[in-house]
Structure formats: structure tokens, C-alpha cells
CSV table of C-alpha atoms and ligand atoms in Angstrom, one decimal:
chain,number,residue,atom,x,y,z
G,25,UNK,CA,29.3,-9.2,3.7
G,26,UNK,CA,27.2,-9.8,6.7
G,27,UNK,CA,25.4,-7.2,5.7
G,28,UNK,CA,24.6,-8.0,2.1
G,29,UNK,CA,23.7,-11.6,3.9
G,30,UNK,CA,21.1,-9.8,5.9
G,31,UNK,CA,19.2,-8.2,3.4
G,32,UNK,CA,19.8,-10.7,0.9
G,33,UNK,CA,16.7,-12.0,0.8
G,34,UNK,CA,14.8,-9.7,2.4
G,35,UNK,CA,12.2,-8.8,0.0
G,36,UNK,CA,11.3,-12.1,-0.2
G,37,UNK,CA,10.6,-12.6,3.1
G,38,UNK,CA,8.8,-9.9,3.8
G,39,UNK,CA,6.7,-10.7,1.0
G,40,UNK,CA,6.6,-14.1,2.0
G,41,UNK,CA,5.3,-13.6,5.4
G,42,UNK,CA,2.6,-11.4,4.9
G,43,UNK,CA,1.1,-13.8,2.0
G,44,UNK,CA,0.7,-16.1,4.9
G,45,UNK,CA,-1.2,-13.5,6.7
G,46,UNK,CA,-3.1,-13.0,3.7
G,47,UNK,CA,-3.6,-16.5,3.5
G,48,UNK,CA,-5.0,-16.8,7.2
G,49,UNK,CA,-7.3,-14.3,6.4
G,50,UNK,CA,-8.5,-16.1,4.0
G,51,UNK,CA,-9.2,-19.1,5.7
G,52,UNK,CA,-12.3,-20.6,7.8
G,53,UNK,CA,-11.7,-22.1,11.2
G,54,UNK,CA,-13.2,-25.1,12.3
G,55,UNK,CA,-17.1,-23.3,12.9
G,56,UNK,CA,-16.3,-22.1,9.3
G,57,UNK,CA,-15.8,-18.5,10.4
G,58,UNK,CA,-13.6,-15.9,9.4
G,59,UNK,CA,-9.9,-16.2,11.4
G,60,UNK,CA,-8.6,-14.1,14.2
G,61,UNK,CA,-5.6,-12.4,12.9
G,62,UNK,CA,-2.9,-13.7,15.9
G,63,UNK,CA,-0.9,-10.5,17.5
G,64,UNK,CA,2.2,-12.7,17.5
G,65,UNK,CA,2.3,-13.7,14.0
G,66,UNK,CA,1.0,-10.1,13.2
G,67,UNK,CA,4.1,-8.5,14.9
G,68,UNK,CA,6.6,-10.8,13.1
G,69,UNK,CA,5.7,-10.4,10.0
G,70,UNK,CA,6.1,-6.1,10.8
G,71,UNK,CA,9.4,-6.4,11.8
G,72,UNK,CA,10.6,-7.9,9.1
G,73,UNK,CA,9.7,-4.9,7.6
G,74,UNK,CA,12.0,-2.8,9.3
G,75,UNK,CA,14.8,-4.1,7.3
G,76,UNK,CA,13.5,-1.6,4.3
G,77,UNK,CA,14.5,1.3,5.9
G,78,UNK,CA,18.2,-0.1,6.4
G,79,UNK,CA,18.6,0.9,2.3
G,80,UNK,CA,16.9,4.5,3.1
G,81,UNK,CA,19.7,5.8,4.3
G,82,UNK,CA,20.6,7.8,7.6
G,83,UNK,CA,17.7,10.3,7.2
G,84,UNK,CA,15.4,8.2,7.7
G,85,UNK,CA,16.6,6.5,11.2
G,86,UNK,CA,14.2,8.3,13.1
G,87,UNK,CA,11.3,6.9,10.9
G,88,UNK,CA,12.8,3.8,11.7
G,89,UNK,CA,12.9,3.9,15.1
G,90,UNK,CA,9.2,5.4,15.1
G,91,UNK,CA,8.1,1.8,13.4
G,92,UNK,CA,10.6,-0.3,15.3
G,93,UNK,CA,9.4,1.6,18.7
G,94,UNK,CA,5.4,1.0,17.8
G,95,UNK,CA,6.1,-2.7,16.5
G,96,UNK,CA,8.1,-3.6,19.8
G,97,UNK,CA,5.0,-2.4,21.8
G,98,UNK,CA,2.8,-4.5,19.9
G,99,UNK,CA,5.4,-7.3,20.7
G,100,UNK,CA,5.0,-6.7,24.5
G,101,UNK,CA,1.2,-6.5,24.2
G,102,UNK,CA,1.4,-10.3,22.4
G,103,UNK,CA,2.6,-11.4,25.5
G,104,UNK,CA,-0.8,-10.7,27.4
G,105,UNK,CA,-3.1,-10.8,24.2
G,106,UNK,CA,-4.2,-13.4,21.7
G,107,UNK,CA,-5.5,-11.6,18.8
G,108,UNK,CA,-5.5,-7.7,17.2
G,109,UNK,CA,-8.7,-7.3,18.2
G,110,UNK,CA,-8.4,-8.1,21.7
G,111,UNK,CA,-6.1,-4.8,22.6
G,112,UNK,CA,-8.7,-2.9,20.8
G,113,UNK,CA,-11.5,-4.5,23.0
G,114,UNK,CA,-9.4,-3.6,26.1
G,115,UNK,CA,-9.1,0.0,24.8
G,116,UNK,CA,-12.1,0.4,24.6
G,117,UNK,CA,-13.3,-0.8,27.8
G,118,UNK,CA,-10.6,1.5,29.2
G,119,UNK,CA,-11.3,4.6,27.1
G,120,UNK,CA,-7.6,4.5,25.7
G,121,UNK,CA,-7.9,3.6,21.9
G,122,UNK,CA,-6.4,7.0,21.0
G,123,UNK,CA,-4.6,8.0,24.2
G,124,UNK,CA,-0.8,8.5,23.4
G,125,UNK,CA,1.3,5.0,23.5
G,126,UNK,CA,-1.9,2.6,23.7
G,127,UNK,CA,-1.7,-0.4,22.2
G,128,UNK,CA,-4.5,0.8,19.9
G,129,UNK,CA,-3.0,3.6,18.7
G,130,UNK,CA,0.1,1.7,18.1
G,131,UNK,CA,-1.6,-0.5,15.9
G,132,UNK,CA,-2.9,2.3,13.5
G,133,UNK,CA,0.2,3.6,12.9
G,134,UNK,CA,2.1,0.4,12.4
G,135,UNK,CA,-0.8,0.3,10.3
G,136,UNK,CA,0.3,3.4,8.7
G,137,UNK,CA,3.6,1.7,8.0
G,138,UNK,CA,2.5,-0.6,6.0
G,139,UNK,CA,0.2,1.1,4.0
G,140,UNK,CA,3.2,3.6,3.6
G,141,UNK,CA,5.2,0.6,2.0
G,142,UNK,CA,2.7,-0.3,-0.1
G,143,UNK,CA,1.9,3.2,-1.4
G,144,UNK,CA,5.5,2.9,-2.0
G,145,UNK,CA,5.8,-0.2,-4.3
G,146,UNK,CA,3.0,1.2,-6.1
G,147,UNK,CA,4.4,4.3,-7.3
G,148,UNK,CA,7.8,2.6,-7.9
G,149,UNK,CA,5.7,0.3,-10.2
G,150,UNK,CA,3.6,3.1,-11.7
G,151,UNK,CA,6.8,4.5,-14.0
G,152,UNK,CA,10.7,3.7,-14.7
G,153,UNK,CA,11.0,7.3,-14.9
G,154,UNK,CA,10.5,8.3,-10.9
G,155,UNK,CA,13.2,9.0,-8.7
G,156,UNK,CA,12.9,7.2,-5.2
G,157,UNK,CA,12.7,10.4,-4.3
G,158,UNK,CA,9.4,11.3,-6.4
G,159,UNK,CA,8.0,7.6,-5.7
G,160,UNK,CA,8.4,8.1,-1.5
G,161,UNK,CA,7.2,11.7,-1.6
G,162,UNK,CA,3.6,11.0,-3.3
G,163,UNK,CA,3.2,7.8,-1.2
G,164,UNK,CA,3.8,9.8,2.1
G,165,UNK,CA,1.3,12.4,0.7
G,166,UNK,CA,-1.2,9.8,0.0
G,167,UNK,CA,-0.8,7.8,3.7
G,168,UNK,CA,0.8,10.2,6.2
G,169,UNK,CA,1.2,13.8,5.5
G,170,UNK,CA,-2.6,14.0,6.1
G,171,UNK,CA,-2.3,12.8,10.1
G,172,UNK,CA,1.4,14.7,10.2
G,173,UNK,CA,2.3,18.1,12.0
G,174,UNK,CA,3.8,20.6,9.9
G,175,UNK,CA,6.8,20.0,11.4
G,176,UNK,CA,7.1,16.4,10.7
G,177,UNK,CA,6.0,17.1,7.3
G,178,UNK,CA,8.4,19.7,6.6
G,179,UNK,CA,11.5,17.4,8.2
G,180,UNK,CA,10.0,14.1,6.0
G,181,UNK,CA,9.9,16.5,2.8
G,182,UNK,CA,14.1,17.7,3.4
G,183,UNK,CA,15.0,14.3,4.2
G,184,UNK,CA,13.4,13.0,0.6
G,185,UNK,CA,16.5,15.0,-0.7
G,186,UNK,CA,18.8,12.0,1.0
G,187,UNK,CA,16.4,9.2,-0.6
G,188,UNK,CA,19.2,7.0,-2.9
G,189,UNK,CA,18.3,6.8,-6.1
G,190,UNK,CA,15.9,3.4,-7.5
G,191,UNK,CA,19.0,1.9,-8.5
G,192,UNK,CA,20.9,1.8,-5.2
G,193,UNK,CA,17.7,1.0,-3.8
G,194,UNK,CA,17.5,-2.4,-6.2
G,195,UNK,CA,21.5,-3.0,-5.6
G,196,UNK,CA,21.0,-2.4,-1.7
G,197,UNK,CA,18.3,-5.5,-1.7
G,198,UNK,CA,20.4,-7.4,-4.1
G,199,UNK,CA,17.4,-7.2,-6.9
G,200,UNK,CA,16.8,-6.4,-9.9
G,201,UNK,CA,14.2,-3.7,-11.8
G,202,UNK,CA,12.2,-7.5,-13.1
G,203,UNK,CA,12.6,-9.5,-9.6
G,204,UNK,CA,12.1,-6.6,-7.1
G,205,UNK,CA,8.6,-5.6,-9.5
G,206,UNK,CA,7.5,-9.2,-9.2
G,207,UNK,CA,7.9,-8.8,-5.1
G,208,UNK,CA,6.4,-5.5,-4.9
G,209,UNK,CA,3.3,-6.5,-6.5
G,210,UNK,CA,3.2,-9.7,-4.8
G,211,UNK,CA,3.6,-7.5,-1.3
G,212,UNK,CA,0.6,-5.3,-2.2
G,213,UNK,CA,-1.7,-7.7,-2.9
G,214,UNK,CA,-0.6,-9.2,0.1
G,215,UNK,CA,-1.2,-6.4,2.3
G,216,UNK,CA,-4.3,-5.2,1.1
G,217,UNK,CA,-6.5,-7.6,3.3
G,218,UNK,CA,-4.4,-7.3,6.2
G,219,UNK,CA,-4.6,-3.2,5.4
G,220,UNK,CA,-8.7,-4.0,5.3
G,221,UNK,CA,-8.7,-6.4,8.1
G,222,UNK,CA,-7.0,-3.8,10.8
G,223,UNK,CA,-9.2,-1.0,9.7
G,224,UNK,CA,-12.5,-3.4,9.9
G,225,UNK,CA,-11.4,-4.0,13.4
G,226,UNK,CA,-11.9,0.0,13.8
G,227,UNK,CA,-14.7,0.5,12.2
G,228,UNK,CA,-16.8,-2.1,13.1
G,229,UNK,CA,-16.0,-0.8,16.7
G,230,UNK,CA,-17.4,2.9,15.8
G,231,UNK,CA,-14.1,4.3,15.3
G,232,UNK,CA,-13.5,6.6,12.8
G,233,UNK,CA,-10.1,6.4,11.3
G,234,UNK,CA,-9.5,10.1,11.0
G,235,UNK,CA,-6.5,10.6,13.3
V,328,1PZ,C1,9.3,2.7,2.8
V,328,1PZ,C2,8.7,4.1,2.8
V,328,1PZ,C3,9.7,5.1,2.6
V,328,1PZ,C4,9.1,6.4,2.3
V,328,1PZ,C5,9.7,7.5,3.1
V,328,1PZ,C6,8.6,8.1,4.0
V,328,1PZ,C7,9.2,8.5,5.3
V,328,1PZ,C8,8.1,8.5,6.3
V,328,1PZ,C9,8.6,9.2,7.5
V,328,1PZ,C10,7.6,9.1,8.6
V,328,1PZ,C11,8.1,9.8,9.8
V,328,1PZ,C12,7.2,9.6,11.0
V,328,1PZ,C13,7.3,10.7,11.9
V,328,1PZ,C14,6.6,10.5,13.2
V,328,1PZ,C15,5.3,10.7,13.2
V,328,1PZ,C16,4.5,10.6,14.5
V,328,1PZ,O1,4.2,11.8,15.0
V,328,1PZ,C17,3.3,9.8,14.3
V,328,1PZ,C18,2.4,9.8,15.5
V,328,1PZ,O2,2.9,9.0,16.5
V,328,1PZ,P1,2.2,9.0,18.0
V,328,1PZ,O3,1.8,10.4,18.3
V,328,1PZ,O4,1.0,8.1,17.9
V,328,1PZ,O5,3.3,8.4,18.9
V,328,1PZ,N1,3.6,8.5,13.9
V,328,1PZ,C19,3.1,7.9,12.8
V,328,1PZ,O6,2.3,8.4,12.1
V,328,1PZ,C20,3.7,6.5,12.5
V,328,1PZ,C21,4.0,6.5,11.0
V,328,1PZ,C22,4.8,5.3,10.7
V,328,1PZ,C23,5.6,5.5,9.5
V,328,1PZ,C24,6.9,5.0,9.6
V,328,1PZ,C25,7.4,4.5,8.4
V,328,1PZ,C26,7.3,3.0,8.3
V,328,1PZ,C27,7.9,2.4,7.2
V,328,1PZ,C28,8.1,1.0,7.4
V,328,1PZ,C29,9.5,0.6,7.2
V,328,1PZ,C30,10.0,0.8,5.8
């Protein structure tokens, strides 16, 4: 049962933690400017995430770790930098924004996570009549497969075949087809504008986001 306590209510936080990013973002500070998105608060809110791949299954441990791995860098990088757009500012300076392991590039593909996730919830909203297995496959091909080796691709698309099906997926989060649609849409239009905000931060800095 510890387990089932775990990821009780996990959708919930998740979904509940990035509305209060969304939130910040939406808010003025004191000069009535837009807010700094905090690397701290950031990094919390992804690991929560993490606990969705617990109810993927074993396959999909090493995209696990691969998000754990990039969050927990992002952790260690808190501890010297306020805001998101402070390790970008220091790559730059240092000509590392896409060197292997920076901070940077870190963030784009935590990025990538998340926008995986959300790709996710969409098509699992789109029909009843997609398998897990059909719902994570088009996501990936929307978010990652474009930045993927063939390799990667290739082991992503055999692993699909372990995907449980949507209704061990609801049982496994302890929700049902109605409550687990109400938190999916609630998490992508929470993560839109912190998607937006993170690839702002590139953009604005003359980086493409092509990689
Ligand atoms: C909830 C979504 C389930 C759908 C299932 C889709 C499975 C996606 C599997 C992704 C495998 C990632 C393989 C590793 C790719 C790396 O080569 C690249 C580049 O890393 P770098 O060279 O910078 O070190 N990494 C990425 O592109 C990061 C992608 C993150 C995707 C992880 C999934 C996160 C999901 C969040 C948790 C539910």
C-alpha cells in the first residue's frame, strides 16, 4: 500500500504545482513587470513529474532516469542560480548553451519532458478509442522523434509495445476516465505558459530551438 499511497494523489499534485507556476507567470512584481520564473520552484514542480513514468512500466526506466538525471542537474544548478534565465545567461557568456550536460541544454530537454506529457494528455483526451500505446506514440512523434537518433527512436517505438493499456494507466493513478480528464486538461493549460516561457527565454537570446 505504500505504493498506491504514493501515487495516490499524484495527478493532482502535479497538476497543482504547475498551476502555481502558471500563476507566477502571470503575475506582476512590485515594478509591475513580468516575474522571473525561480529555478528552485521550477525544479520542484518537474520532479513531481517523474512519478508518471512509475505506471509506464519497466520499459520505460531508462526514459525515466534520462528526466530524473536532467531535473537533478537543474537542482544542483538552483543551488548557485536564482532564476531559469540566469543559467542561460551564463551559457552564453561561456559558449556552452548546447554543449553536452550544460545546464542549458538540460533545460530544453526537461523542457521536452514536459511538453512530451502534455502531448500526452492531449491525445489521451482527443478519443476513448486510443490505446496508451497509440496516444504515447503520436505524442513522441509530435515532441521528440524529430531531435531523436534512429536508434533511440527505434528502441522508444519497441518499448510502446510494453505501454499498459489506458485502463491500468487510470487504476495505477487511482483515477478514473472523468477525474483523470478533468487533471489532464487542467495540466495542459497549465503548462502551456511555462512551455512558452522556457522557449521565450531561448529565443529572445537568438537561439533557435532546432536541436
Ligand atoms: C509520459 C510520456 C510517455 C510517453 C512515452 C514516450 C517515451 C519517451 C522516451 C524518451 C527516451 C529518451 C531517450 C534519450 C534521449 C536523449 O538522447 C536526448 C538527448 O540528451 P542529451 O544528449 O542532451 O544528454 N534526451 C532528450 O531528448 C530528453 C527527452 C526527455 C524525455 C523523457 C520523458 C520525460 C517524460 C516525463 C515523465 C513522465
Amino acid at each position: 500500500t505504500a505504493r498506491k499511497t504514493a501515487t495516490m494523489a499524484s495527478l493532482s499534485l502535479i497538476v497543482g504545482s504547475f498551476e502555481e507556476l502558471a500563476k507566477l507567470l502571470n503575475s506582476r512584481n512590485g515594478r509591475g513587470c513580468k516575474t522571473d520564473l525561480r529555478l528552485d520552484v521550477f525544479c520542484e514542480a518537474c520532479s513531481l513529474v517523474s512519478v508518471l513514468f512509475n505506471c509506464l512500466g519497466l520499459a520505460f526506466k531508462f526514459a525515466r532516469m534520462e528526466y530524473v538525471t536532467k531535473v537533478q542537474n537543474l537542482v544542483e544548478a538552483s543551488k548557485a542560480y536564482d532564476n531559469l534565465h540566469d543559467i542561460l545567461d551564463m551559457d552564453i557568456a561561456n559558449d556552452t548553451v548546447k554543449a553536452p550536460g550544460s545546464h542549458s541544454r538540460n533545460l530544453r530537454r526537461v523542457r521536452q519532458g514536459l511538453d512530451l506529457v502534455r502531448a500526452l494528455f492531449e491525445q489521451f483526451l482527443s478519443t476513448n478509442d486510443y490505446s496508451l500505446k497509440e496516444a504515447a506514440s503520436t505524442a513522441y512523434a509530435q515532441v521528440c522523434a524529430p531531435y531523436h537518433s534512429w536508434t533511440v527512436r527505434a528502441a522508444v517505438s519497441a518499448g510502446m509495445y510494453t505501454l499498459p493499456t489506458r485502463e491500468q494507466l487510470l487504476l495505477r493513478l487511482n483515477e478514473t476516465d472523468q477525474s483523470a480528464g478533468k487533471k489532464m486538461r487542467r495540466f495542459i493549460n497549465a503548462s502551456v505558459p511555462v512551455i512558452e516561457y522556457i522557449d521565450e527565454l531561448f529565443i529572445s537570446r537568438n537561439i533557435k530551438l532546432n536541436w
